[in-house]
Each structure stands twice: as structure tokens, then as C-alpha cells.
Coordinates of C-alpha atoms in Angstrom, one line a residue:
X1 CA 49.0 -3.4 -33.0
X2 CA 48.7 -1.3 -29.6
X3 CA 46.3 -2.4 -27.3
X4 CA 46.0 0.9 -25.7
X5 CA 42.8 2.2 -25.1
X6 CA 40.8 5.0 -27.1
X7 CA 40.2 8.6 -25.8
X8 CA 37.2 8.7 -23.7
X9 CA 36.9 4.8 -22.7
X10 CA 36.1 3.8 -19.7
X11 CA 34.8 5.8 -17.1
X12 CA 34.7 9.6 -16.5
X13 CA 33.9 10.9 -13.1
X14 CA 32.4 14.5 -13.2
X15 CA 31.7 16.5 -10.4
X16 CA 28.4 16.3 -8.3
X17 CA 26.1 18.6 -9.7
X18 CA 26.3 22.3 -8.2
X19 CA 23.4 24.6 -8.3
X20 CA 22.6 27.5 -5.9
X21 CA 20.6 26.8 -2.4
X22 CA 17.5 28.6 -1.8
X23 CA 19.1 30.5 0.9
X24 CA 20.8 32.3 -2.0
X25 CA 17.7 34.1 -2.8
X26 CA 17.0 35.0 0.6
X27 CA 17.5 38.6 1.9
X28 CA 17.7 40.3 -1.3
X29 CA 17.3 44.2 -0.6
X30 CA 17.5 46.1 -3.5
X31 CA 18.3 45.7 -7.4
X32 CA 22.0 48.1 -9.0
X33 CA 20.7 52.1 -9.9
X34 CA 22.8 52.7 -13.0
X35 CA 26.2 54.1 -11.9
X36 CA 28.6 55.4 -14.1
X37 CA 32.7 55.0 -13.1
X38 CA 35.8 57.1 -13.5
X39 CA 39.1 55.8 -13.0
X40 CA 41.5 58.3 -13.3
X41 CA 43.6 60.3 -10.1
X42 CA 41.8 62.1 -7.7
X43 CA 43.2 64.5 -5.0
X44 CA 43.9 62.1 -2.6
X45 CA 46.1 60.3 -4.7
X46 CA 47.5 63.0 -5.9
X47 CA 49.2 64.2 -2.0
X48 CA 50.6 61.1 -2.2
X49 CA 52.9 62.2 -5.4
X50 CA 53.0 66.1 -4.2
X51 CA 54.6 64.6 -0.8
X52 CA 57.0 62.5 -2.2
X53 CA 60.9 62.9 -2.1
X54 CA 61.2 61.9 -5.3
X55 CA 57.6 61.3 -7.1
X56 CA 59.8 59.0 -9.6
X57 CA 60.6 56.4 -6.9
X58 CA 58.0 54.0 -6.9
X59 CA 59.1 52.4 -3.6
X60 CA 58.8 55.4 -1.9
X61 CA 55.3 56.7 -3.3
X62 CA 54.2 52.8 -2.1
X63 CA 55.7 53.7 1.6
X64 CA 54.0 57.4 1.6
X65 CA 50.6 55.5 0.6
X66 CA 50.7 52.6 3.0
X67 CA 51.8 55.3 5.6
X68 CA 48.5 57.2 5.0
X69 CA 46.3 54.3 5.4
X70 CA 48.0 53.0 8.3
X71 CA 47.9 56.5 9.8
X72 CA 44.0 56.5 9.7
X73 CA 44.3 53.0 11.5
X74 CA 45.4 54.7 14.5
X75 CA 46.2 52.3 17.2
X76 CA 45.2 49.2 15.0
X77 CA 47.9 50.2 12.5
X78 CA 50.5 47.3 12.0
X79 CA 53.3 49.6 11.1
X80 CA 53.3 52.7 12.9
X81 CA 56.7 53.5 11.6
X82 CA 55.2 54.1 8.3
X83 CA 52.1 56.5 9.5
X84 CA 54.8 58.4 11.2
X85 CA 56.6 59.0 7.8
X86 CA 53.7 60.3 6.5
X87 CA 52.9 62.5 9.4
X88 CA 56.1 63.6 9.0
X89 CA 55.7 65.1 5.0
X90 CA 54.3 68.1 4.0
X91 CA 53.1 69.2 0.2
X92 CA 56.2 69.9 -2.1
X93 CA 55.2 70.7 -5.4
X94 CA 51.9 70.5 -7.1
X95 CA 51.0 67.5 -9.5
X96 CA 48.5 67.6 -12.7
X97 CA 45.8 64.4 -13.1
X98 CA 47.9 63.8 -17.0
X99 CA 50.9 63.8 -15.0
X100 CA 50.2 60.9 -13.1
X101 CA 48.9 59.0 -16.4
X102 CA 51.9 59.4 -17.6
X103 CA 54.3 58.5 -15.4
X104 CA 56.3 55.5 -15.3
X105 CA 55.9 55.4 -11.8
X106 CA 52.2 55.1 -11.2
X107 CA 52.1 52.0 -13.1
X108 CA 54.9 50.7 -10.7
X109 CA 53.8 51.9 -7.8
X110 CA 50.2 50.1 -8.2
X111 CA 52.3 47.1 -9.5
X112 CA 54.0 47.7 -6.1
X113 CA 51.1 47.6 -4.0
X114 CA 49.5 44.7 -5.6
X115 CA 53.2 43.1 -4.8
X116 CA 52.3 43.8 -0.8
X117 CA 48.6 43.5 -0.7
X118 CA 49.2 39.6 -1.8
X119 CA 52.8 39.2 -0.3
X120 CA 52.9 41.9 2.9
X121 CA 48.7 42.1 4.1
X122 CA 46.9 39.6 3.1
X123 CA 48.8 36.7 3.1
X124 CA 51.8 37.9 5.1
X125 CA 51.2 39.9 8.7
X126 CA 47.5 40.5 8.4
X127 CA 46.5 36.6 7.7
X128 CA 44.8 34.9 10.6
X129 CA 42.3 32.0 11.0
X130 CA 38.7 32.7 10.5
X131 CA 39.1 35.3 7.3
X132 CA 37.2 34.9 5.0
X133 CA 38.5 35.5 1.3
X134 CA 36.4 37.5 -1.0
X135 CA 39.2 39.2 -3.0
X136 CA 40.9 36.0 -5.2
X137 CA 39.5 36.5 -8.6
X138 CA 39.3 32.8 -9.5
X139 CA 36.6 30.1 -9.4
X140 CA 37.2 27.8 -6.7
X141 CA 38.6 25.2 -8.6
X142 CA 38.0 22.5 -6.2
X143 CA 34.4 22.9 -6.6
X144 CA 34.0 24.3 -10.0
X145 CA 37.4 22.9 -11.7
X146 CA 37.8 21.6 -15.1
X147 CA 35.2 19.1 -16.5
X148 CA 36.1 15.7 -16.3
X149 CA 36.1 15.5 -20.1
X150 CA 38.9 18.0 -20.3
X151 CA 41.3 16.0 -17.2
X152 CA 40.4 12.9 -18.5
X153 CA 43.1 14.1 -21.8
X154 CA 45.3 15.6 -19.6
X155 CA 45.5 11.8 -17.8
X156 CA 45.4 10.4 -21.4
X157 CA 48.0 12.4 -22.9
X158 CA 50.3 11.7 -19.8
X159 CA 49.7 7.9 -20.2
X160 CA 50.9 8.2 -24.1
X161 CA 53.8 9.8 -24.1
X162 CA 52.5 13.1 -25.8
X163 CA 54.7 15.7 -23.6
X164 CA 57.4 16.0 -25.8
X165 CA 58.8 19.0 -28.4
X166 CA 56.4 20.3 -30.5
X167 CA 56.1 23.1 -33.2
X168 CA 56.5 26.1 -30.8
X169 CA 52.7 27.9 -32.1
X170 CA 51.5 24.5 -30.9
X171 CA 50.2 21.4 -32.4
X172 CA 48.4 21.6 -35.3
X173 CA 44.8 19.9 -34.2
X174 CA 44.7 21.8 -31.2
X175 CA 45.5 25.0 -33.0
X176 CA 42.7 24.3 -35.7
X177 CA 40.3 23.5 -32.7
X178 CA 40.5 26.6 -31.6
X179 CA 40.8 28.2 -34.9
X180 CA 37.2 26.9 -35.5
X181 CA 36.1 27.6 -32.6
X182 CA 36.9 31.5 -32.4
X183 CA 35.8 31.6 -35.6
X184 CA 32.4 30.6 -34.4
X185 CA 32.3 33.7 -31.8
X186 CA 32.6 36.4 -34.5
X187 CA 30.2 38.0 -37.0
X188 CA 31.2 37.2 -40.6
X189 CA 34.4 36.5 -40.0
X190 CA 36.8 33.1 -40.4
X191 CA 40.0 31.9 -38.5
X192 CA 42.5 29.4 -39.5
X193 CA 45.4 27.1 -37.9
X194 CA 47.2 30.0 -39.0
X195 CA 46.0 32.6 -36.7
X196 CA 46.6 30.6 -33.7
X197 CA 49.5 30.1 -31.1
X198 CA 49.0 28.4 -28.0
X199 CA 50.4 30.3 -24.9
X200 CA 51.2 29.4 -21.3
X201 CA 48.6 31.1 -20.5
X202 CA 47.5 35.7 -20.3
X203 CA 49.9 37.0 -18.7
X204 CA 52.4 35.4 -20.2
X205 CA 50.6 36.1 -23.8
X206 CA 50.3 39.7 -23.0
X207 CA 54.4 39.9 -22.1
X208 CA 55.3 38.1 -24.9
X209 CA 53.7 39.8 -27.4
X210 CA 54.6 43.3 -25.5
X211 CA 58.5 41.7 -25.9
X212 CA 58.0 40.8 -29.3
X213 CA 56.1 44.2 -30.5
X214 CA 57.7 46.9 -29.0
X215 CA 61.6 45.8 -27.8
X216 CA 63.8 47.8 -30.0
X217 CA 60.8 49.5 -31.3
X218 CA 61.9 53.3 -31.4
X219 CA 58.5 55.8 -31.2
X220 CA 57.7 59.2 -29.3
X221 CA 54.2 58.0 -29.1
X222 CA 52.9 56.2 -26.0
X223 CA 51.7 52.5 -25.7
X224 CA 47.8 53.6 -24.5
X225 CA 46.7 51.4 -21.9
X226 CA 42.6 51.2 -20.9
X227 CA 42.0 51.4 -16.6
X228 CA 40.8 49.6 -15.3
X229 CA 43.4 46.8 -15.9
X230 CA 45.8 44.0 -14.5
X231 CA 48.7 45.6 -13.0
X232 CA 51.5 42.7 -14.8
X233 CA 50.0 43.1 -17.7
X234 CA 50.5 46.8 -17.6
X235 CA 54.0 46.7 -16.5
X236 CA 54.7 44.5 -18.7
X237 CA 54.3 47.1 -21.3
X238 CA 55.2 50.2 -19.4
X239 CA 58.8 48.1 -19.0
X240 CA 59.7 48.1 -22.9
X241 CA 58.0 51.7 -23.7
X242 CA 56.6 54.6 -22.3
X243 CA 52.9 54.1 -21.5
X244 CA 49.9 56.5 -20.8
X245 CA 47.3 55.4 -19.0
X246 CA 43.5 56.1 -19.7
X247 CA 40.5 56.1 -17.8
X248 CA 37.9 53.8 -19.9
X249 CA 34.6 55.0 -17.9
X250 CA 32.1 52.4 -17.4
X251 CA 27.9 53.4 -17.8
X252 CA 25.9 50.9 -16.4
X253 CA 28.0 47.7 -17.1
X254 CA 29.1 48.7 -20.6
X255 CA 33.2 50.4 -21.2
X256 CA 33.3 53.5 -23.3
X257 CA 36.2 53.5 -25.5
X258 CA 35.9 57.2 -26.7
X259 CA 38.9 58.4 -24.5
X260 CA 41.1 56.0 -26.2
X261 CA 39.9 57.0 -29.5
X262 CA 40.7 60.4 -29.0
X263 CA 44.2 59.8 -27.9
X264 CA 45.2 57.5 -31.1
X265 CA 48.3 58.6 -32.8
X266 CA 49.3 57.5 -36.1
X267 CA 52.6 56.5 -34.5
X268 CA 51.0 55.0 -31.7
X269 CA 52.8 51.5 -31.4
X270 CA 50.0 49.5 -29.4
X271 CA 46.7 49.6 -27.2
X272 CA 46.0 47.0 -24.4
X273 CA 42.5 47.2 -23.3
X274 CA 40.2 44.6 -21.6
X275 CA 37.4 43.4 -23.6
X276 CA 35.3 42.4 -20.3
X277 CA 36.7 44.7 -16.9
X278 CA 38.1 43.4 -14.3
X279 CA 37.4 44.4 -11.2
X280 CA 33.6 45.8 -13.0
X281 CA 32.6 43.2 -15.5
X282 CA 32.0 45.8 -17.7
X283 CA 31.5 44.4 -21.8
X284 CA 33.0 47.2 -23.9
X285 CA 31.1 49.1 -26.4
X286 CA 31.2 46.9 -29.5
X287 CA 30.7 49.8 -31.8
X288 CA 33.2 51.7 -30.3
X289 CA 35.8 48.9 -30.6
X290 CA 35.0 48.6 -34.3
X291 CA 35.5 52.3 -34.2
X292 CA 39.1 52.5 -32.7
X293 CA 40.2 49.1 -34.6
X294 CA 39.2 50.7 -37.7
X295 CA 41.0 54.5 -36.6
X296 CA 43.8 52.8 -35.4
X297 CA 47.2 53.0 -37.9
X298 CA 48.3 50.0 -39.6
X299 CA 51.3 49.6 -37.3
X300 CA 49.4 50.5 -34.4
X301 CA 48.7 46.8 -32.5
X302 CA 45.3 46.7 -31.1
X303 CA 45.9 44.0 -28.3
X304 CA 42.8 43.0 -26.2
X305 CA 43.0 40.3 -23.5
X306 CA 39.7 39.1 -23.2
X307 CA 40.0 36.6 -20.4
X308 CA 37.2 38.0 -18.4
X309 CA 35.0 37.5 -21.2
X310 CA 32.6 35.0 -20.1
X311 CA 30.1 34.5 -18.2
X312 CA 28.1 37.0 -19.7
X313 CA 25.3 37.1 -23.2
X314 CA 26.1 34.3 -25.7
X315 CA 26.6 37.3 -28.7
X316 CA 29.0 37.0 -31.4
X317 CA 31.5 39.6 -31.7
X318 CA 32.5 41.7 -34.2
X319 CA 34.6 40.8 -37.6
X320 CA 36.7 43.7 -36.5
X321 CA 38.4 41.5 -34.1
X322 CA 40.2 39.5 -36.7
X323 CA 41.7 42.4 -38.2
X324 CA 45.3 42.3 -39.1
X325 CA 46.3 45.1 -36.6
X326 CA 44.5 43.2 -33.8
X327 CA 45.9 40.7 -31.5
X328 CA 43.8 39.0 -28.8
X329 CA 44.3 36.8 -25.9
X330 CA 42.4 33.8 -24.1
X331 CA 43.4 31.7 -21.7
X332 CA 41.7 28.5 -19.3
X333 CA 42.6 30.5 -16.3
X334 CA 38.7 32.5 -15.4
X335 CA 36.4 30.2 -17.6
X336 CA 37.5 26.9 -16.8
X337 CA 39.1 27.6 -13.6
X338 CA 42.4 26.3 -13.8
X339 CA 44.7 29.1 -13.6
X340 CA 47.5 27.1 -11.9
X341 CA 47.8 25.4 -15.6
X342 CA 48.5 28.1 -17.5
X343 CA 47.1 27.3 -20.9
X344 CA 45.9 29.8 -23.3
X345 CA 46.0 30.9 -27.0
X346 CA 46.1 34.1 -28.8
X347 CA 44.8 35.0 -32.2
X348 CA 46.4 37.3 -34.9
X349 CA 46.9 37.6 -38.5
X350 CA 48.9 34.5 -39.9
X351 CA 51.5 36.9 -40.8
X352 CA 52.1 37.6 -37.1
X353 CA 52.2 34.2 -36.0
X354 CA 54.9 33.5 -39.0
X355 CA 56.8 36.3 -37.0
X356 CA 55.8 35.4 -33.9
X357 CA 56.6 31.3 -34.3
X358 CA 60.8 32.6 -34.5
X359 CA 60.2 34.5 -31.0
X360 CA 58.5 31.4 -29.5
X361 CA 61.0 29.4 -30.1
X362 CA 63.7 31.4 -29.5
X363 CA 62.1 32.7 -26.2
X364 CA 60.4 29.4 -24.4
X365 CA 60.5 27.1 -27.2
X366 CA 56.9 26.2 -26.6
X367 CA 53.7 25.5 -24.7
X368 CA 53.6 22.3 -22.4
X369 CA 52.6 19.5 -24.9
X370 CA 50.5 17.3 -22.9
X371 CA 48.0 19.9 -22.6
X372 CA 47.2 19.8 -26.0
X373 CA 44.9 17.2 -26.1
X374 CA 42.9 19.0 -23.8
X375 CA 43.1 22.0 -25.6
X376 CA 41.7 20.5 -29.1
X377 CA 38.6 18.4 -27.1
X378 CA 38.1 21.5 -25.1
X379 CA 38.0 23.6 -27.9
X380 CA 35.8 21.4 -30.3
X381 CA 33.2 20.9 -27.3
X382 CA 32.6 24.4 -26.8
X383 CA 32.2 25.0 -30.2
X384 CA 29.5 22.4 -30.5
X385 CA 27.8 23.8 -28.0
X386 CA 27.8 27.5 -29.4
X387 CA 26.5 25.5 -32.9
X388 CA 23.9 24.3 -30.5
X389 CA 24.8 21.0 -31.1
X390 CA 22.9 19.0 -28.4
X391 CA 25.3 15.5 -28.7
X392 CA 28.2 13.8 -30.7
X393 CA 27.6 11.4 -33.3
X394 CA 29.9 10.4 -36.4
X395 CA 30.5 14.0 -37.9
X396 CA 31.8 14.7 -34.8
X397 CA 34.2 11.9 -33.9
X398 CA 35.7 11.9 -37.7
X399 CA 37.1 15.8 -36.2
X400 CA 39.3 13.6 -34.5
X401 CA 42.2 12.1 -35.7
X402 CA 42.3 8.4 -36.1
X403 CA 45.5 7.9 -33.3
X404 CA 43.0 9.0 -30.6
X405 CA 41.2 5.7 -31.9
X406 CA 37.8 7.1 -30.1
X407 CA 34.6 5.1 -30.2
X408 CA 31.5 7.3 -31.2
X409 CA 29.7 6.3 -27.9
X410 CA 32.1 7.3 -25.8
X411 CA 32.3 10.4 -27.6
X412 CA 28.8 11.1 -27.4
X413 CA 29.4 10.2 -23.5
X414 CA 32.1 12.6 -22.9
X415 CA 30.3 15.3 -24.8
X416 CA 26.9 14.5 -22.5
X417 CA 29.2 15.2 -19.4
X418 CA 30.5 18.0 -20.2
X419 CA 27.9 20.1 -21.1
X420 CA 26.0 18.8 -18.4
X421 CA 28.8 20.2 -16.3
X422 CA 29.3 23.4 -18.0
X423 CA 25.7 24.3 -17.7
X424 CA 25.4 23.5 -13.7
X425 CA 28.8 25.6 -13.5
X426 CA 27.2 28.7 -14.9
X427 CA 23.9 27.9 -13.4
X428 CA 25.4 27.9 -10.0
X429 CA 27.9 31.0 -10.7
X430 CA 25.4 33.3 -12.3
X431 CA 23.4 32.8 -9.2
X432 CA 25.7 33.3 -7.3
X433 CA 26.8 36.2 -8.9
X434 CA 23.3 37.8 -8.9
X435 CA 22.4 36.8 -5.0
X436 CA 25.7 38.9 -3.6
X437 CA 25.0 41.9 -6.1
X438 CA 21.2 41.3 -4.6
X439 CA 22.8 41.3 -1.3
X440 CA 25.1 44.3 -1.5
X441 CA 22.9 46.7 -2.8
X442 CA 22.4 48.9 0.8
X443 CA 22.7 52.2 2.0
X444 CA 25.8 53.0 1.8
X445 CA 27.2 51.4 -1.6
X446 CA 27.0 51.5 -5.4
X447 CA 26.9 48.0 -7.2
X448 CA 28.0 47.8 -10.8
X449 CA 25.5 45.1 -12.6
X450 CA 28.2 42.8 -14.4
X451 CA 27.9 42.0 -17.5
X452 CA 30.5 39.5 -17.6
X453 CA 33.0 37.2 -15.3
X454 CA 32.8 36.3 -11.4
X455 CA 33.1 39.8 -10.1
X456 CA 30.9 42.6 -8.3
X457 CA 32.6 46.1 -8.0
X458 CA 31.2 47.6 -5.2
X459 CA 31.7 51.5 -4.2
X460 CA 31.7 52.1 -0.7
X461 CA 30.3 55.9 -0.3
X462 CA 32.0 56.1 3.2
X463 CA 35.6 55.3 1.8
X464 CA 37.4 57.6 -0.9
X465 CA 40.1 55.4 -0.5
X466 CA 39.5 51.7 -1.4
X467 CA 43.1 50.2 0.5
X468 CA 41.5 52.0 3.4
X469 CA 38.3 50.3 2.9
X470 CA 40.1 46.7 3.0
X471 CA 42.0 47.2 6.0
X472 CA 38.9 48.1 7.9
X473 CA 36.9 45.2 6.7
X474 CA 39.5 43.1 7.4
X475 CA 40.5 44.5 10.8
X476 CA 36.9 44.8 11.5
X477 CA 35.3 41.8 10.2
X478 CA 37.7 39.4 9.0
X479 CA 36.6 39.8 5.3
X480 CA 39.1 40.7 3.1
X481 CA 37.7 42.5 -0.8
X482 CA 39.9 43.5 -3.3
X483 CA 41.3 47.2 -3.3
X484 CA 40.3 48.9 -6.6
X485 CA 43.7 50.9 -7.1
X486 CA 45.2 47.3 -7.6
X487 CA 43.1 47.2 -10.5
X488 CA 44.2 50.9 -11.5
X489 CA 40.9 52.1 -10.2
X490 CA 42.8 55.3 -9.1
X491 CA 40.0 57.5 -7.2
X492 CA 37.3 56.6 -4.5
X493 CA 36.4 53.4 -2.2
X494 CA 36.0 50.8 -5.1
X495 CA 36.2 47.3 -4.3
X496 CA 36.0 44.4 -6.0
X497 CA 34.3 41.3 -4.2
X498 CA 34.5 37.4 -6.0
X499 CA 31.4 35.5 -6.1
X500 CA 32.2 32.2 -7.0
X501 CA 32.6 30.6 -3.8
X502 CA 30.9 28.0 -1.9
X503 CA 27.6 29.0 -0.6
X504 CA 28.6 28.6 3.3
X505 CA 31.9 30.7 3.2
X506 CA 29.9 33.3 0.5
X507 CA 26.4 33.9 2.9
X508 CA 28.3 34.5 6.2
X509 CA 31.0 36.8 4.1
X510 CA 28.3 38.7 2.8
X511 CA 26.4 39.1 6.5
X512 CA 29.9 40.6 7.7
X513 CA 30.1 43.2 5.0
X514 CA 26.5 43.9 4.9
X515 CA 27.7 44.5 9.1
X516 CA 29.9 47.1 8.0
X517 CA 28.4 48.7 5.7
X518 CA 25.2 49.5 7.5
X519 CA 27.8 50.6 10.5
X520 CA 29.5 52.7 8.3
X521 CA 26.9 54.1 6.2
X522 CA 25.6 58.1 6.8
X523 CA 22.2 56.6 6.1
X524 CA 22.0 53.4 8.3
X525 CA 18.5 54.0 9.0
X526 CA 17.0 53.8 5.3
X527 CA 16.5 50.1 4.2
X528 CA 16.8 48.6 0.4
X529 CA 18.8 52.1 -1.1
X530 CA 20.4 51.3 -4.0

């Protein structure tokens, strides 16, 4: 008999408790007016595809638009070369706002500069000690990482052996973990084993699927694809099929649908939307989601990556989610802060995931199988807690399987810690979250209340070009935000600014921009104008 222990015995280390400092609720100027967002091209966007050679060439329109910023650098410009190019063109032909949806090489070209924002500026010539990083998009794992419930099964699952083949939707357990738990997030509605297949994480989920749905697919029709969005996940698509993209406004926090509704096709092969809006954290209209699942044809995939979904109100969804047509996509990477592991799931109707099991394992073979420990505790545990289940006892531990050989106390241990953990964690992000969009609110900007995730979109009225706006804070004040055209936000000064960092790199980050705001702003004068 192995002498091996149990899941969960011995001791499990969480993290020291992390709520906000008082100082976070210091020098809080104003509450977020309602402001309503549009996405799509403006003008200034536009001269950048009227003056190019060839408007098809996405290295070039890249060039021509880097030339323009660095060009109102002036002498701080890094590569003069480039503003000279762009001195050097002149309007050629005249370009139409559907145009620019449509065209292959929009999505590129954003794909293109989110390649040299990360590889070229910020992390290449532009990096420098003393910056401070406001533009990640992650947790800070080393403060708010996974709970020490969840690594304890990676360690336990590395110390048995578990990392080898598996069935390529992922191991059964897990897969019924998080078949229950899903099923617990919607309204009237019921998941099985069989409407789950672990993933290596969203992007990865989002290609796949893309490869799997529409490679040899023949259609006139164009994939429809909601902005804002993540520019791999859009190329990923706009790689296999021709892809339109649409401007999903956003009204005080909540994404209108209604322009993808209008341009459903009965032929229209597939929809990628974000349930929760990254850079806004805009929720999307639940009715009108019902409304375009239901409008949508039969062969029409409704896929919706809902990794930004957290966060945000404890509601359950809609049934219309687990409709056969719809496909959707979760991964540990935002709400459990380990992107770097890239672990996921995605849901569909079992016949899919029949289909989809020969793809997986002709196309990766499978998910990394130690994880899946960690997936099926993770899973159960969050389910518990949406069932308001406030600890572990027998009817818990018999979910387990009798190999994990796991004592009811330490169960009932593991459980304690984690949602101790889980509830600091949000604790400390929402105020975190709350004290910057406090903070920013100032002459000079418009803050978009999120609803959802660890991001504040900020519009700076100054800038109508938001890769301008980051230069200048960076060069200025060594704070670097995130552009909002990397997020397809394709008009205006809209950056995005991450919250979840530790208080003493997030306060002095915030005094900086706050700095250049007020210096920046027509209105410096007035104090507290949202």
C-alpha cells in the first residue's frame, strides 16, 4: 500500500493578507460622468491609409504611423528617419471609415504596432530605470498569484507522476469540475463533462477554434469581429477568412451589441466578441447577447472569450450562452493571475467537442497534465463559493476521487485558505481599482466606470491620438499606459491604465499622470471636473 501522502496534508503557506492602505483613499477628486465610446476610424487615422504607397502593406501603414507620432516629438523623437517619411507624403487617394473595417490590413497593422509597442518602445529603445509600468494588463502575480490551495496540486501532481498523456479534451474530473462549475454561472441552464475541453490557455483557445471552424470553410460573408478587442485574437481570425470589424460602443460601462446584430448574415461563419472589454471593462448588454445568439444562423459560431469577466457583480448569465451555436472561452490568465501557465477551458455543445477532441489531438495532442489537478480543486472551490458554501465537510471531499486519498480536515483547511485569499485579493483589487478611477477623474480626462477586470480606460481630451499620448507620458514622466489603438480603439486619446499593482509603484504612478494631465489640460485651473 503507498505511503504517499493525501492531497492537502501538511502545510499550505498562503500569502500575507493584502488589503488597500488608507493612503488609497486619499486625494480622491471627483467620481466618472457617464461617457459613451466609439471605436471606429477617425480622420486622423484615416491620412495615415490616404498617404500610404500601398494602403494594403501593413508594414508600411505601421512606418507612416510611427512617423507621425514621432514627427510631433520633434527633437525628442527616437527615429527621426521615420518623421521625415512622413513629412515627406502627401494625400493620394481618399479612404471611406467601412473601408478601413474591412481591410485585411487594419487588423495587421494594429497587430503590427502592438508587435513594436512591446518589442520596439517599451521594452526595446524607450526602456530605462525608473519607469514606472501601468500598461501590463495582468495582476502582479508575485503579490496576488495563485492561492496556495491551487500550487499546492500543481507541487502534488508533479510529486505523483500525473504529467503524462491524457485524453486530448482533458481529464475527465477536471473537465466535470468545471462542467459544474459553469453550469452554476448561468440561468437555467446545465453543462456536462461533455461540453468541456481544457485549453493552453485564450489565446490559444481562440486560434484553435478559429483553425478548426473556418480553415477550408468557403463563405462570401465576413467573420464579424466586436472593437474593442485583443489584436492575436483578431488576427487569428482575420488570417483564415476575411474579417470586418465593428465598433461595439460602450454607454456608461455596459457594450451595445446592436451594430453586430445589424450586420448578421445568414452565411455569416462566426462572431468573436468580448463578454467583459478590454481596455474599458465594459459588461455587454445581456439582452442584447440573447438577442444576437438567438438571430444568429445555425452555422453561424457565436464565439465569446470572456477572460475579462471578473471582477465585476456576482450575476448569473444567461441560458443563451450554452447554446449549440455558441462557443466560449476562459482561461487562469486575468482572474487567478497566472498567465505564464497558460491553462484554460472552453465550453461548447458536446457535439463540438466530439469534433473538436480529433483536432486536439491531431493539432497539440493535449493540455499539460499536471495542471489538471489544479484545474478540478480550482474549479470545485469556486463553485462552492458561488453556492455560498461557507466550508468543506464530507459531501465535499466524496467530489473527490478516492486516489487523492484526502482527509476531510484538510479539505476543510484548504478550502478556509482559499477563500480567505480570494476575498483579500478582490478586496484589495477592487480598491485599488476604485482609488485610481477616484484619482484620474481631473480636468482634462474621461474615466470609464468598469464594470469588470483590472482596467481603467481613460480619455485624454488633449490627445486625439492615444500612441501620441504614451510617448509623451513616457518621455515626460516615465509612466508608460497602454495605447487604445492596440486594443482596436481606432479614434481619439484612449488609454488604458492597470490597477492591480502594489500600492507604492501605483500612488507615485498616479501623482505623475495626474502631473501631466493637469499640464496638459485646457482647463488646468478648474479642480474635481469629471
Amino acid at each position: 500500500m503507498s505511503t504517499r501522502p493525501g492531497l492537502f496534508a501538511g502545510p499550505l503557506l498562503p500569502r500575507p493578507r493584502s488589503t488597500p492602505t488608507p493612503a488609497l483613499h486619499a486625494r480622491t477628486p471627483g467620481s466618472p460622468s457617464p461617457v459613451r465610446l466609439d471605436f471606429g476610424p477617425d480622420e486622423h487615422l484615416a491620412a495615415v491609409f490616404e498617404r500610404a504607397g500601398d494602403p494594403a502593406d501593413p508594414a508600411e501603414l505601421r512606418d507612416l504611423y510611427v512617423g507621425r507620432v514621432e514627427d510631433a516629438l520633434g527633437p525628442r523623437s527616437t527615429r527621426p528617419h521615420l518623421a521625415q517619411a512622413w513629412r515627406a507624403t502627401r494625400p493620394r487617394r481618399a479612404v471611406t471609415e467601412e473601408e478601413i473595417l474591412a481591410s485585411r490590413s487594419t487588423v495587421r497593422f494594429v497587430k503590427e504596432m502592438f508587435n513594436h509597442y512591446f518589442r520596439d518602445d517599451l521594452y526595446g529603445s524607450l526602456r530605462r530605470p525608473g519607469q514606472l509600468i501601468l500598461s501590463s494588463g495582468s495582476v502582479d502575480e508575485e503579490v496576488w498569484g495563485l492561492p496556495a490551495a491551487v500550487k499546492h496540486c500543481i507541487s502534488y501532481a508533479l510529486e505523483r507522476d500525473w504529467y503524462g498523456y491524457s485524453d486530448s479534451r482533458g481529464r475527465e474530473p477536471a473537465r466535470e469540475a468545471v462542467a459544474a462549475y459553469e453550469s452554476a454561472k448561468l440561468d437555467g441552464a446545465r453543462y456536462d463533462l461533455g461540453n468541456v475541453a481544457l485549453t493552453m490557455g485564450g489565446t490559444f483557445a481562440v486560434n484553435s477554434v478559429a483553425d478548426f471552424v473556418l480553415t477550408g470553410r468557403a463563405t462570401t460573408a465576413p467573420v464579424l469581429c466586436a472593437i474593442p478587442n485583443y489584436p492575436p485574437l483578431v488576427e487569428s481570425l482575420a488570417r483564415r477568412a476575411p474579417t470586418r470589424l465593428v465598433s461595439t460602443p460602450s454607454v456608461d460601462g455596459v457594450t451595445s451589441l446592436a451594430p453586430i446584430i445589424e450586420q448578421l448574415r445568414p452565411d455569416t461563419p462566426l462572431v468573436l466578441l468580448q463578454t467583459a472589454a478590454n481596455p474599458t471593462g465594459a459588461l455587454v448588454d445581456e439582452a442584447e447577447l440573447e438577442t444576437l445568439i438567438r438571430r444568429a444562423g445555425p452555422h453561424t459560431m457565436i464565439l465569446l472569450d470572456e477572460c475579462h469577466e471578473w471582477l465585476g457583480p456576482n450575476q448569473r448569465w444567461s441560458a443563451a450562452r450554452a447554446a449549440d451555436h455558441v462557443v466560449r472561452i476562459s482561461s487562469l490568465s486575468k482572474n487567478w493571475s497566472a498567465p505564464g501557465l497558460k491553462v484554460g477551458w472552453l465550453l461548447a455543445s458536446e457535439q463540438f467537442i466530439d469534433r473538436y477532441y480529433e483536432y486536439a489531438s491531431s493539432s497539440y495532442g493535449g493540455p499539460p497534465s499536471f495542471f489538471y489537478t489544479a484545474i478540478e480543486v480550482l474549479a470545485r472551490m469556486e463553485r462552492w463559493r458561488l453556492e455560498g458554501r461557507t466550508s468543506a465537510g464530507p459531501a465535499e471531499c466524496a467530489e473527490f476521487e478516492s486516489d487523492y486519498r484526502m482527509a476531510g480536515g484538510d479539505l476543510a483547511r484548504a478550502y478556509a485558505g482559499y477563500t480567505a485569499e480570494r476575498a483579500s485579493r478582490e478586496e484589495a483589487l477592487l480598491g485599488l481599482r476604485d482609488a485610481a478611477t477616484s484619482r484620474l477623474c481631473l480636468p482634462g480626462t474621461e474615466i470609464v466606470a468598469a464594470r469588470s477586470s483590472i482596467n481603467v480606460a481613460v480619455r485624454l481630451r488633449a490627445y486625439d491620438d492615444s500612441y501620441a499620448a504614451f510617448r509623451d507620458l513616457l518621455d515626460q514622466e516615465d509612466v508608460s499606459v497602454f495605447p487604445g489603438l492596440l486594443t482596436f480603439c481606432l479614434s481619439g486619446g484612449l488609454v488604458r491604465v492597470t490597477t492591480a499593482r502594489r500600492w507604492d509603484e501605483l500612488a507615485p504612478a498616479l501623482d505623475r499622470v495626474e502631473r501631466f494631465v493637469r499640464a496638459h489640460s485646457p482647463v488646468a485651473s478648474l479642480v474635481g471636473e469629471g
